[in-house]
CSV table of C-alpha atoms in Angstrom, one decimal:
chain,number,residue,atom,x,y,z
A,15,GLU,CA,-46.7,-61.9,36.7
A,16,THR,CA,-45.3,-58.4,36.0
A,17,GLY,CA,-42.4,-57.0,34.0
A,18,VAL,CA,-40.0,-59.5,32.4
A,19,THR,CA,-39.8,-63.0,33.6
A,20,GLN,CA,-37.1,-65.6,32.8
A,21,THR,CA,-37.0,-69.4,33.4
A,22,PRO,CA,-35.1,-71.2,34.6
A,23,ARG,CA,-33.2,-68.9,37.0
A,24,HIS,CA,-30.3,-71.4,37.2
A,25,LEU,CA,-29.2,-74.0,34.7
A,26,VAL,CA,-26.4,-76.5,34.8
A,27,MET,CA,-25.8,-78.5,31.6
A,28,GLY,CA,-23.2,-80.7,30.0
A,29,MET,CA,-21.5,-79.9,26.7
A,30,THR,CA,-23.7,-82.4,24.9
A,31,ASN,CA,-27.0,-81.3,26.3
A,32,LYS,CA,-29.7,-79.4,24.6
A,33,LYS,CA,-31.7,-76.9,26.7
A,34,SER,CA,-33.8,-73.8,26.2
A,35,LEU,CA,-34.1,-70.5,28.1
A,36,LYS,CA,-37.5,-68.8,28.1
A,37,CYS,CA,-38.4,-65.2,28.5
A,38,GLU,CA,-41.8,-63.6,28.8
A,39,GLN,CA,-42.7,-59.9,29.0
A,40,HIS,CA,-45.9,-58.6,30.4
A,41,LEU,CA,-45.4,-55.0,29.4
A,42,GLY,CA,-47.1,-54.9,26.0
A,43,HIS,CA,-43.7,-54.3,24.3
A,44,ASN,CA,-42.8,-55.2,20.7
A,45,ALA,CA,-39.1,-55.6,20.9
A,46,MET,CA,-37.1,-58.3,22.8
A,47,TYR,CA,-33.4,-58.8,23.4
A,48,TRP,CA,-30.9,-61.4,24.5
A,49,TYR,CA,-27.8,-60.2,26.3
A,50,LYS,CA,-24.9,-62.2,27.8
A,51,GLN,CA,-23.0,-61.0,30.9
A,52,SER,CA,-19.7,-62.7,31.6
A,53,ALA,CA,-17.3,-61.9,34.5
A,54,LYS,CA,-14.9,-59.1,33.7
A,55,LYS,CA,-16.7,-58.2,30.4
A,56,PRO,CA,-19.4,-55.7,29.5
A,57,LEU,CA,-22.9,-56.8,28.8
A,58,GLU,CA,-22.9,-58.1,25.3
A,59,LEU,CA,-25.9,-57.9,22.9
A,60,MET,CA,-26.7,-61.2,21.3
A,61,PHE,CA,-30.0,-60.9,19.4
A,62,VAL,CA,-32.8,-58.4,18.8
A,63,TYR,CA,-36.3,-59.1,17.7
A,64,ASN,CA,-38.6,-56.2,16.7
A,65,PHE,CA,-42.2,-57.1,16.0
A,66,LYS,CA,-41.2,-60.8,15.9
A,67,GLU,CA,-38.5,-60.2,13.2
A,68,GLN,CA,-34.9,-60.7,14.0
A,69,THR,CA,-33.1,-57.3,13.4
A,70,GLU,CA,-29.7,-58.0,15.0
A,71,ASN,CA,-27.5,-61.0,15.4
A,72,ASN,CA,-24.3,-59.9,17.0
A,73,SER,CA,-22.1,-62.6,15.4
A,74,VAL,CA,-23.3,-65.1,17.9
A,75,PRO,CA,-22.1,-68.8,17.4
A,76,SER,CA,-24.7,-71.1,15.9
A,77,ARG,CA,-24.9,-73.2,19.0
A,78,PHE,CA,-27.2,-70.4,20.3
A,79,SER,CA,-30.4,-70.3,18.4
A,80,PRO,CA,-33.1,-67.7,19.2
A,81,GLU,CA,-36.8,-68.0,18.6
A,82,CYS,CA,-39.5,-65.4,18.9
A,83,PRO,CA,-43.0,-66.9,18.3
A,84,ASN,CA,-44.8,-63.7,19.3
A,85,SER,CA,-44.0,-60.3,20.8
A,86,SER,CA,-44.4,-61.5,24.4
A,87,HIS,CA,-42.2,-64.6,24.3
A,88,LEU,CA,-38.5,-65.2,23.4
A,89,PHE,CA,-36.5,-68.3,23.6
A,90,LEU,CA,-32.8,-69.1,23.4
A,91,HIS,CA,-32.1,-72.7,22.4
A,92,LEU,CA,-28.7,-74.1,23.5
A,93,HIS,CA,-26.8,-77.0,22.1
A,94,THR,CA,-23.3,-78.3,22.3
A,95,LEU,CA,-22.2,-75.4,24.4
A,96,GLN,CA,-18.6,-74.8,25.7
A,97,PRO,CA,-17.6,-74.1,29.3
A,98,GLU,CA,-16.7,-70.5,28.2
A,99,ASP,CA,-20.4,-70.0,27.5
A,100,SER,CA,-21.1,-70.1,31.2
A,101,ALA,CA,-22.6,-66.7,32.0
A,102,LEU,CA,-25.7,-64.8,33.1
A,103,TYR,CA,-28.1,-64.6,30.2
A,104,LEU,CA,-30.4,-61.6,30.3
A,105,CYS,CA,-33.6,-60.9,28.4
A,106,ALA,CA,-34.9,-57.4,28.0
A,107,SER,CA,-37.9,-55.8,26.3
A,108,SER,CA,-38.8,-52.3,25.0
A,109,GLN,CA,-41.7,-50.6,23.4
A,110,GLU,CA,-40.0,-51.0,20.0
A,111,GLY,CA,-36.5,-51.4,18.8
A,112,GLY,CA,-34.3,-48.4,18.8
A,113,SER,CA,-34.2,-45.5,21.3
A,114,TYR,CA,-36.9,-46.9,23.7
A,115,GLU,CA,-35.9,-47.8,27.2
A,116,GLN,CA,-35.1,-51.4,27.8
A,117,PHE,CA,-36.2,-53.3,30.9
A,118,PHE,CA,-34.4,-56.5,32.0
A,119,GLY,CA,-35.6,-59.8,33.4
A,120,PRO,CA,-33.8,-61.4,36.3
A,121,GLY,CA,-31.6,-63.5,34.1
A,122,THR,CA,-30.7,-67.2,33.9
A,123,ARG,CA,-27.4,-68.2,35.4
A,124,LEU,CA,-25.9,-70.8,33.1
A,125,THR,CA,-23.1,-73.2,34.0
A,126,VAL,CA,-21.7,-75.5,31.3
A,127,LEU,CA,-19.7,-78.4,32.6
B,3,GLN,CA,-10.9,-47.8,21.0
B,4,LYS,CA,-13.5,-49.2,23.3
B,5,GLU,CA,-17.0,-48.2,22.3
B,6,VAL,CA,-18.3,-47.2,25.7
B,7,GLU,CA,-15.8,-46.5,28.4
B,8,GLN,CA,-16.3,-46.2,32.1
B,9,ASN,CA,-13.8,-46.1,35.0
B,10,SER,CA,-14.3,-49.5,36.7
B,11,GLY,CA,-13.6,-48.1,40.2
B,12,PRO,CA,-14.2,-48.8,42.9
B,13,LEU,CA,-15.4,-45.2,43.5
B,14,SER,CA,-15.8,-44.6,47.2
B,15,VAL,CA,-18.0,-41.7,48.4
B,16,PRO,CA,-19.0,-40.7,51.9
B,17,GLU,CA,-22.7,-41.0,52.8
B,18,GLY,CA,-24.5,-37.7,52.0
B,19,ALA,CA,-22.0,-36.6,49.4
B,20,ILE,CA,-22.5,-36.3,45.6
B,21,ALA,CA,-21.3,-39.3,43.6
B,22,SER,CA,-20.2,-38.5,40.1
B,23,LEU,CA,-20.1,-41.3,37.5
B,24,ASN,CA,-18.7,-40.7,34.0
B,25,CYS,CA,-18.9,-42.4,30.6
B,26,THR,CA,-17.5,-41.7,27.2
B,27,TYR,CA,-18.5,-43.2,23.9
B,28,SER,CA,-16.9,-43.5,20.5
B,29,ASP,CA,-19.8,-43.4,18.0
B,30,ARG,CA,-20.5,-39.7,17.4
B,31,GLY,CA,-23.9,-40.6,15.9
B,32,SER,CA,-25.2,-42.2,19.0
B,33,GLN,CA,-28.7,-41.0,19.9
B,34,SER,CA,-29.8,-42.4,23.2
B,35,PHE,CA,-28.1,-42.9,26.5
B,36,PHE,CA,-29.1,-44.9,29.5
B,37,TRP,CA,-27.8,-45.5,33.1
B,38,TYR,CA,-28.5,-48.8,34.8
B,39,ARG,CA,-27.9,-49.8,38.4
B,40,GLN,CA,-26.9,-53.4,39.0
B,41,TYR,CA,-26.6,-54.9,42.5
B,42,SER,CA,-24.4,-58.0,42.9
B,43,GLY,CA,-26.2,-61.1,41.7
B,44,LYS,CA,-29.1,-59.1,40.3
B,45,SER,CA,-30.1,-57.9,36.8
B,46,PRO,CA,-29.6,-54.3,35.6
B,47,GLU,CA,-32.3,-51.8,36.7
B,48,LEU,CA,-33.0,-48.7,34.5
B,49,ILE,CA,-32.3,-45.4,36.4
B,50,MET,CA,-32.3,-42.7,33.8
B,51,SER,CA,-32.5,-42.2,30.1
B,52,ILE,CA,-31.3,-39.0,28.3
B,53,TYR,CA,-31.6,-38.1,24.6
B,54,SER,CA,-30.6,-34.4,24.2
B,55,ASN,CA,-27.8,-32.3,25.4
B,56,GLY,CA,-28.0,-30.8,28.9
B,57,ASP,CA,-29.2,-32.1,32.3
B,58,LYS,CA,-32.1,-34.3,33.2
B,59,GLU,CA,-33.1,-34.6,36.8
B,60,ASP,CA,-35.1,-37.4,38.5
B,61,GLY,CA,-35.2,-37.2,42.3
B,62,ARG,CA,-31.6,-37.6,43.6
B,63,PHE,CA,-30.3,-38.5,40.2
B,64,THR,CA,-29.2,-36.1,37.4
B,65,ALA,CA,-28.0,-37.3,34.0
B,66,GLN,CA,-25.8,-35.0,32.0
B,67,LEU,CA,-25.2,-35.3,28.2
B,68,ASN,CA,-22.6,-33.5,26.1
B,69,LYS,CA,-22.7,-34.9,22.5
B,70,ALA,CA,-20.0,-32.6,21.3
B,71,SER,CA,-17.6,-34.1,23.8
B,72,GLN,CA,-19.2,-37.6,23.5
B,73,TYR,CA,-19.6,-37.7,27.3
B,74,VAL,CA,-22.5,-38.6,29.6
B,75,SER,CA,-22.5,-38.6,33.4
B,76,LEU,CA,-24.7,-39.5,36.3
B,77,LEU,CA,-24.8,-37.5,39.5
B,78,ILE,CA,-26.2,-39.0,42.7
B,79,ARG,CA,-27.0,-36.4,45.4
B,80,ASP,CA,-27.2,-37.2,49.1
B,81,SER,CA,-25.7,-40.6,48.5
B,82,GLN,CA,-27.0,-43.5,50.6
B,83,PRO,CA,-25.4,-46.8,51.4
B,84,SER,CA,-28.2,-48.4,49.4
B,85,ASP,CA,-26.8,-46.7,46.3
B,86,SER,CA,-23.7,-49.0,46.5
B,87,ALA,CA,-23.8,-50.9,43.3
B,88,THR,CA,-22.3,-51.1,39.8
B,89,TYR,CA,-23.6,-48.4,37.5
B,90,LEU,CA,-23.7,-49.3,33.8
B,91,CYS,CA,-23.7,-46.8,31.0
B,92,ALA,CA,-25.4,-47.9,27.8
B,93,VAL,CA,-25.5,-46.3,24.4
B,94,LYS,CA,-27.7,-46.8,21.4
B,95,ARG,CA,-25.4,-46.5,18.5
B,96,THR,CA,-26.3,-45.4,15.0
B,97,GLY,CA,-28.4,-48.0,13.1
B,98,ALA,CA,-28.6,-50.4,16.1
B,99,ASP,CA,-31.6,-51.5,18.0
B,100,GLY,CA,-29.7,-53.1,20.9
B,101,LEU,CA,-27.5,-51.2,23.4
B,102,THR,CA,-23.8,-51.1,23.8
B,103,PHE,CA,-22.7,-51.2,27.4
B,104,GLY,CA,-19.6,-50.1,29.3
B,105,LYS,CA,-18.0,-52.4,31.9
B,106,GLY,CA,-19.6,-50.4,34.7
B,107,THR,CA,-18.4,-48.4,37.7
B,108,HIS,CA,-18.4,-50.0,41.1
B,109,LEU,CA,-19.7,-47.4,43.5
B,110,ILE,CA,-19.3,-47.8,47.3
B,111,ILE,CA,-21.1,-45.4,49.7
B,112,GLN,CA,-19.3,-45.3,53.0
B,113,PRO,CA,-21.6,-44.8,56.1
């Protein structure tokens, strides 16, 4: 595997389900990010982890819970989501947080029924 | 005021011509600027980064930054149909690790 990978690529879940999105980067980076891309809206930053420590939470509802066990892996745990949470969830990584270039994974297309 | 603004387009350019994409930002302290290309149904792909005033060239792409005017642009020379995509401008604002994105400009290169 190279670059940034994300699983699953597609996910359909009910509002009462609990699921997790997984991201793995193979670039030797130390910062990882979750972004949300909804139709008609700009890409929105959700969370930032730099050297495994969360450095940004962009006022994300608590039904989204991130986890970063090490610099290569990032998870987004989902529970009791709403239909308006349906979107493309993108993971990115960079050498460190800040001015470094960020590289995106392919994304997980989430549909909440 | 929107933090990062782009004309949503579509911007239609004939094949072989120069495509010019523009972006303005509101945070005067912003330090780093990035252009991403996103094809429909795909994730954003980094094209260029620029950190200081002036021009930066990479192949057919030139990024231009003017911090005094809070303006960044991307020029694509010899436009090809494969350049048809949405181009996203992203800015690292003061004190942030993550990026703030514009809505993107939809570019269409007409054969």
